Short mmCIF file of C-alpha atoms in Angstrom, two decimals:
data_model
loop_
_atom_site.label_atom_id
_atom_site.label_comp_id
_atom_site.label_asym_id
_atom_site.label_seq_id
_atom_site.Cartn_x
_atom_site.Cartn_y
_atom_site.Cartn_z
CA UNK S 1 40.14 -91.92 117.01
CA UNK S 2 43.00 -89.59 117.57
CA UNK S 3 40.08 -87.27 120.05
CA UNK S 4 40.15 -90.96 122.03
CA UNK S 5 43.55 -91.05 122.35
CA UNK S 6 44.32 -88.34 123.31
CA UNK S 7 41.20 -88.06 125.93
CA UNK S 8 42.90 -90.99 127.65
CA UNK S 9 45.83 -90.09 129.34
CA UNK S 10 44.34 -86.38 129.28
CA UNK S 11 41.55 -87.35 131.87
CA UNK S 12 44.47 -89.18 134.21
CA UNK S 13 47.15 -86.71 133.84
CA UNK S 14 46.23 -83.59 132.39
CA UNK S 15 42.83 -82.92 134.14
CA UNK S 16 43.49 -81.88 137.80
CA UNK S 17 41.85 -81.59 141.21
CA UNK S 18 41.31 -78.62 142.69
CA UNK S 19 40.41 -77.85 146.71
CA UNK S 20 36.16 -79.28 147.72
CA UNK S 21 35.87 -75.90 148.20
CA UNK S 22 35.55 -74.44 144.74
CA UNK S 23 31.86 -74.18 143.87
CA UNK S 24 30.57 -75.53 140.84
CA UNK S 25 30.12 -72.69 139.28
CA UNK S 26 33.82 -72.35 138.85
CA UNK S 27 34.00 -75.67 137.59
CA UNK S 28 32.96 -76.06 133.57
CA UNK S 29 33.18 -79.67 134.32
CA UNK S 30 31.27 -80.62 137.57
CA UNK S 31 28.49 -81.27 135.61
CA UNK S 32 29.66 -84.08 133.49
CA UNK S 33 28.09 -87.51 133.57
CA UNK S 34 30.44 -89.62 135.64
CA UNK S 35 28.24 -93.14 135.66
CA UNK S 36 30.35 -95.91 134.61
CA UNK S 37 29.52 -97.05 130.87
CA UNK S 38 31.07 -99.89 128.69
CA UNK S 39 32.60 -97.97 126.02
CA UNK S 40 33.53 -99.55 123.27
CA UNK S 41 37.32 -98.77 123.24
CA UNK S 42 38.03 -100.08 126.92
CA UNK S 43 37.94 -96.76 129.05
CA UNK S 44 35.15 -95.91 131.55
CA UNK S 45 34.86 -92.10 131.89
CA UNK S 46 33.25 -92.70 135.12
CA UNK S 47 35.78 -95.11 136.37
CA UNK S 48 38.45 -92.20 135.49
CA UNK S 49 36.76 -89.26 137.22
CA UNK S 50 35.92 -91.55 140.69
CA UNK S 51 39.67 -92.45 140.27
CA UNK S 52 40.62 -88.44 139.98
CA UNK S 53 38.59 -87.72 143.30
CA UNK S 54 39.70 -90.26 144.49
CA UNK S 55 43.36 -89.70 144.51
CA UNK S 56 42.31 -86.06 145.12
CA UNK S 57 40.82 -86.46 148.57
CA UNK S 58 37.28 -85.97 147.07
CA UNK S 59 38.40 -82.51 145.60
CA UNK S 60 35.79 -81.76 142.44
CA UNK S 61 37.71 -82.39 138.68
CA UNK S 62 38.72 -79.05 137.15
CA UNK S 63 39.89 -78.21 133.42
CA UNK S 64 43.56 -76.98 133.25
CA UNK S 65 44.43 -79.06 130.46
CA UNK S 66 44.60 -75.62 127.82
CA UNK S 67 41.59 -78.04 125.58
CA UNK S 68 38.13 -75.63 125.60
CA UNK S 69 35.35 -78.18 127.98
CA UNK S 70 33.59 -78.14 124.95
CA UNK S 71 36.09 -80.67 123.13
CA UNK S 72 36.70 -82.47 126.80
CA UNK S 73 32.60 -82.67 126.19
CA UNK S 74 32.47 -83.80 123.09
CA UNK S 75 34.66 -86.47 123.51
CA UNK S 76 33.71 -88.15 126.64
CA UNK S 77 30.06 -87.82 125.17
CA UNK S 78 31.57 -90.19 122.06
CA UNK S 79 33.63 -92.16 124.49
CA UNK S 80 30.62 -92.94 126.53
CA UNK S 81 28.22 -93.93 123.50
CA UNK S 82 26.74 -97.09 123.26
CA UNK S 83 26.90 -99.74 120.45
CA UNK S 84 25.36 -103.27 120.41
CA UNK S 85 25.27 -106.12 117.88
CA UNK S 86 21.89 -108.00 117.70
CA UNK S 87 22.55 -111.44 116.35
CA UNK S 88 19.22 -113.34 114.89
CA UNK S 89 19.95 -117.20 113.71
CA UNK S 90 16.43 -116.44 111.33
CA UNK S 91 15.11 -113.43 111.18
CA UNK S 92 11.42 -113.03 113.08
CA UNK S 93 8.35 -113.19 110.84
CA UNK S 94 5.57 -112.44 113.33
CA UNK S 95 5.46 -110.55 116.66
CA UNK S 96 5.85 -113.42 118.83
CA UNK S 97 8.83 -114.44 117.99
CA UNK S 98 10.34 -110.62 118.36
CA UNK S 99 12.53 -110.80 121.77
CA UNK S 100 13.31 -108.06 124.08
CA UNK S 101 11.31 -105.45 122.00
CA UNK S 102 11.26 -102.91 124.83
CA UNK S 103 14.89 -102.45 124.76
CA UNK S 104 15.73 -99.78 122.35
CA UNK S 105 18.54 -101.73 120.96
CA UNK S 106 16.70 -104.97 120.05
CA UNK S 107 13.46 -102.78 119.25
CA UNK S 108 15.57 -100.71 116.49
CA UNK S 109 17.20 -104.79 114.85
CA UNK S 110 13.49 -105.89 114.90
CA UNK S 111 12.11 -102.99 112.96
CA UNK S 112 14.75 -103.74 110.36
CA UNK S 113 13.41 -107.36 110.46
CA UNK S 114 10.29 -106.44 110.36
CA UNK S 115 10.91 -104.52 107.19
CA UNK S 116 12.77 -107.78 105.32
CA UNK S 117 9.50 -109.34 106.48
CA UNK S 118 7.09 -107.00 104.49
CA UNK S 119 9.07 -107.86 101.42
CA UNK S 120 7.29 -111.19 101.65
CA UNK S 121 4.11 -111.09 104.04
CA UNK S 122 3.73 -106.87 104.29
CA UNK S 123 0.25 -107.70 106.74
CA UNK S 124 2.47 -109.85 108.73
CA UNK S 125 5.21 -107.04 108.92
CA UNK S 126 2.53 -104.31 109.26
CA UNK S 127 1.79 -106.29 112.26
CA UNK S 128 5.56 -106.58 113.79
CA UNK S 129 5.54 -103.02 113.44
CA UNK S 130 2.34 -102.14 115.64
CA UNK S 131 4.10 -104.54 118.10
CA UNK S 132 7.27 -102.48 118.50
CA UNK S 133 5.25 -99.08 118.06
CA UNK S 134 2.66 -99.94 121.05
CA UNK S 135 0.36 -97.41 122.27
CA UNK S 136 0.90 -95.60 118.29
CA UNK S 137 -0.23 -97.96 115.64
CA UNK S 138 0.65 -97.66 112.02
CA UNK S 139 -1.93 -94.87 110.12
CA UNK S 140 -2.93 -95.55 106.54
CA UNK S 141 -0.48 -92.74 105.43
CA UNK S 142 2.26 -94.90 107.03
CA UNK S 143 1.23 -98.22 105.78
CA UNK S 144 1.33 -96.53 102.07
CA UNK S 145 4.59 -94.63 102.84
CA UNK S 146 6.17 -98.20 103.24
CA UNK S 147 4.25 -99.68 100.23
CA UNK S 148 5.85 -97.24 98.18
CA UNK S 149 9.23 -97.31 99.97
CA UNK S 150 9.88 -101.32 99.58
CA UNK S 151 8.08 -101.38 96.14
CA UNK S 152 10.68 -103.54 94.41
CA UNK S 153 13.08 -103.11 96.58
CA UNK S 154 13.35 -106.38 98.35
CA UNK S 155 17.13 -105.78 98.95
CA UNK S 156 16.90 -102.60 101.05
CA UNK S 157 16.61 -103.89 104.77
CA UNK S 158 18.78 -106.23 104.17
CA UNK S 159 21.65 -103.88 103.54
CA UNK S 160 21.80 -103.23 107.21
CA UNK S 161 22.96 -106.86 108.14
CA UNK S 162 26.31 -107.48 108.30
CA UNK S 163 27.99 -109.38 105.29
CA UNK S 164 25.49 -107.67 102.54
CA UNK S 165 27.91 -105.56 100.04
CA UNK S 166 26.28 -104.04 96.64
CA UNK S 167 28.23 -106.79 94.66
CA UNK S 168 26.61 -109.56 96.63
CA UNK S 169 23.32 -107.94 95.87
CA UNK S 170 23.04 -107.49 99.89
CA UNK S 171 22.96 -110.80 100.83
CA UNK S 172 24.04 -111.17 104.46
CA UNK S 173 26.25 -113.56 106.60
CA UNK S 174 24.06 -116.24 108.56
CA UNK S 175 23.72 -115.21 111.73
CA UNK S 176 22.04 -112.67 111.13
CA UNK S 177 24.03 -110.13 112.61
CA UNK S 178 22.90 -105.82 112.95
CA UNK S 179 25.17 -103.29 114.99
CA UNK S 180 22.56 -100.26 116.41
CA UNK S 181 24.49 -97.61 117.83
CA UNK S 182 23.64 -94.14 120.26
CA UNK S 183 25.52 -91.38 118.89
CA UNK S 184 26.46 -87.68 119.97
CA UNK S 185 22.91 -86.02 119.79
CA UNK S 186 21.06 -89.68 120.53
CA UNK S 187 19.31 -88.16 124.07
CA UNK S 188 19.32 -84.59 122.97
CA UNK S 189 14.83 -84.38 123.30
CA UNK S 190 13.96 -85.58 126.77
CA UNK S 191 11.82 -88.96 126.87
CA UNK S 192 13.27 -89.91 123.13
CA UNK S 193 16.52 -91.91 121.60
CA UNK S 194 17.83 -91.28 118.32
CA UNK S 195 19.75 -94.70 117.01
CA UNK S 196 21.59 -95.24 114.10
CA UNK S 197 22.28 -98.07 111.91
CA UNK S 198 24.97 -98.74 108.25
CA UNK S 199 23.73 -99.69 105.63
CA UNK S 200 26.00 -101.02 102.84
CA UNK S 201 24.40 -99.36 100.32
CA UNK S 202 24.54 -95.50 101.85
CA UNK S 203 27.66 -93.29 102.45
CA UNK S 204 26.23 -92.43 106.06
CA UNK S 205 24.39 -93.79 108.66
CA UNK S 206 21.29 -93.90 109.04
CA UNK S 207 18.22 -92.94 111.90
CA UNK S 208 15.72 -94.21 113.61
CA UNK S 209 13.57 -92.62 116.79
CA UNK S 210 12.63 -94.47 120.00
CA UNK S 211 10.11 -93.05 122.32
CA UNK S 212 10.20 -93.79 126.05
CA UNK S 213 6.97 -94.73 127.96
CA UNK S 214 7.92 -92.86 131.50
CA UNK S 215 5.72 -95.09 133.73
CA UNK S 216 7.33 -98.07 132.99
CA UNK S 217 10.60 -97.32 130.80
CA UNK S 218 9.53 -99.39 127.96
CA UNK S 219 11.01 -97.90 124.31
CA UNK S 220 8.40 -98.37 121.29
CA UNK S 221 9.52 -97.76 117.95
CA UNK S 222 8.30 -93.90 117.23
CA UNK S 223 10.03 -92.29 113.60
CA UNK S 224 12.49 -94.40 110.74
CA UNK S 225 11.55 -92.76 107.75
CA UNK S 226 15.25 -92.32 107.11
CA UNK S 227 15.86 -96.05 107.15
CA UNK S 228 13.76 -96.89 103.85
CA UNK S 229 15.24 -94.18 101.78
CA UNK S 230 17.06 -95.27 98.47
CA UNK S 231 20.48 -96.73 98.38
CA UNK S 232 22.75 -97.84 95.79
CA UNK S 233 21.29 -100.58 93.81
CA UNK S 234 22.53 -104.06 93.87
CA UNK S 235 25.03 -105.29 91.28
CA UNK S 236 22.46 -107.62 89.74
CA UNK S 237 20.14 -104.82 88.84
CA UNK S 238 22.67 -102.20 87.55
CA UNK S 239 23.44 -102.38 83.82
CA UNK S 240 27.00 -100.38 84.43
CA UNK S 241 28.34 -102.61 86.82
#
């Protein structure tokens, strides 16, 4: 938080314009991102530097601001992350009633749903799964991997939703409600998207991978290994608590 605050009046005031002229090469900076994004704390990086040039006659952005480009990266990287809250009123139990699977966002809530589904109907959940994976179906390893992974462990994907606490024994608020978030290294392999999601039962969040189809832009559900590992166990079934 105190990186965002600062960035703020740092990209207005403290980063300045220098002549068209100067190539790019003399500018650590010409290369960032400027497309507008909704950022989560109310400041558009992109709205900022076409402000800059703007008000500078068109002149390129330059760092004088005595903070190394990598911390100016860094933090308009975080700035510019994107977070969305899926709400479901019930949570789906087969693929057609999955929405908007092929955006990464909703695809990464539905896999979660699809895993609270397998602790009741796992063929039915095996089946949401293919959905969101497309053109790479679950293998035998993988359908055991999550056998063993959910094995008594009814309360695990529902530690993602909001409202589920250990003490409750992870029972979330109705709505249904999931926040999936990018992160700093969420785009860093070409044609992928790493996303990560809380879980009340973990100290950090965890990831799940999205792979892009390039000839239509669709996202499928690719790697989320990390989601089904182990987290603290729920009130009711620890003898300490």
């Amino acid at each position: 938080m105190a990186l965002k605050k600062l960035l703020a009046p740092l990209a207005v005031a403290a980063i300045l314009a220098v002549p068209a002229g100067v190539m790019a090469a003399e500018n650590p900076l010409a290369d960032l991102d400027t497309t507008p994004h909704k950022i989560e704390m109310g400041i558009s990086w992109g709205g900022v530097a076409s402000d800059v040039a703007r008000r500078s006659g068109g002149s390129r952005v330059y760092n004088r601001t005595g903070i190394s480009d990598s911390t100016i990266r860094d933090g308009v990287k975080k700035m510019s992350m994107k977070s969305e809250t899926i709400t479901f009123r019930t949570l789906p139990k087969s693929p057609a009633e999955m929405e908007n699977i092929r955006d990464r966002f909703y695809c990464a809530a539905n896999a979660i749903a699809a895993f609270c589904r397998y602790t009741e109907d796992p063929q039915e959940a095996i089946e949401m799964l293919n959905a969101l994976r497309g053109p790479n179906p679950m293998s035998n390893q993988e359908i055991q991997f999550l056998k063993e992974r959910l094995a008594n462990k009814k309360y695990l994907p529902y530690s993602y939703f909001k409202g589920a606490t250990v003490q409750n024994n992870y029972t979330p608020k109705q709505p249904y409600e999931i926040k999936v978030s990018e992160y700093a290294n969420s785009y860093q392999s070409e044609g992928y998207v790493k996303l990560q999601v809380t879980s009340a039962g973990a100290d950090n969040p965890r990831y799940m991978t999205l792979r892009k189809k390039n000839s239509t832009g669709e996202w499928f559900l690719w790697e989320y290994s990390g989601i089904l590992s182990g987290i603290r166990i729920p009130a009711a079934d620890d003898p300490w608590a």
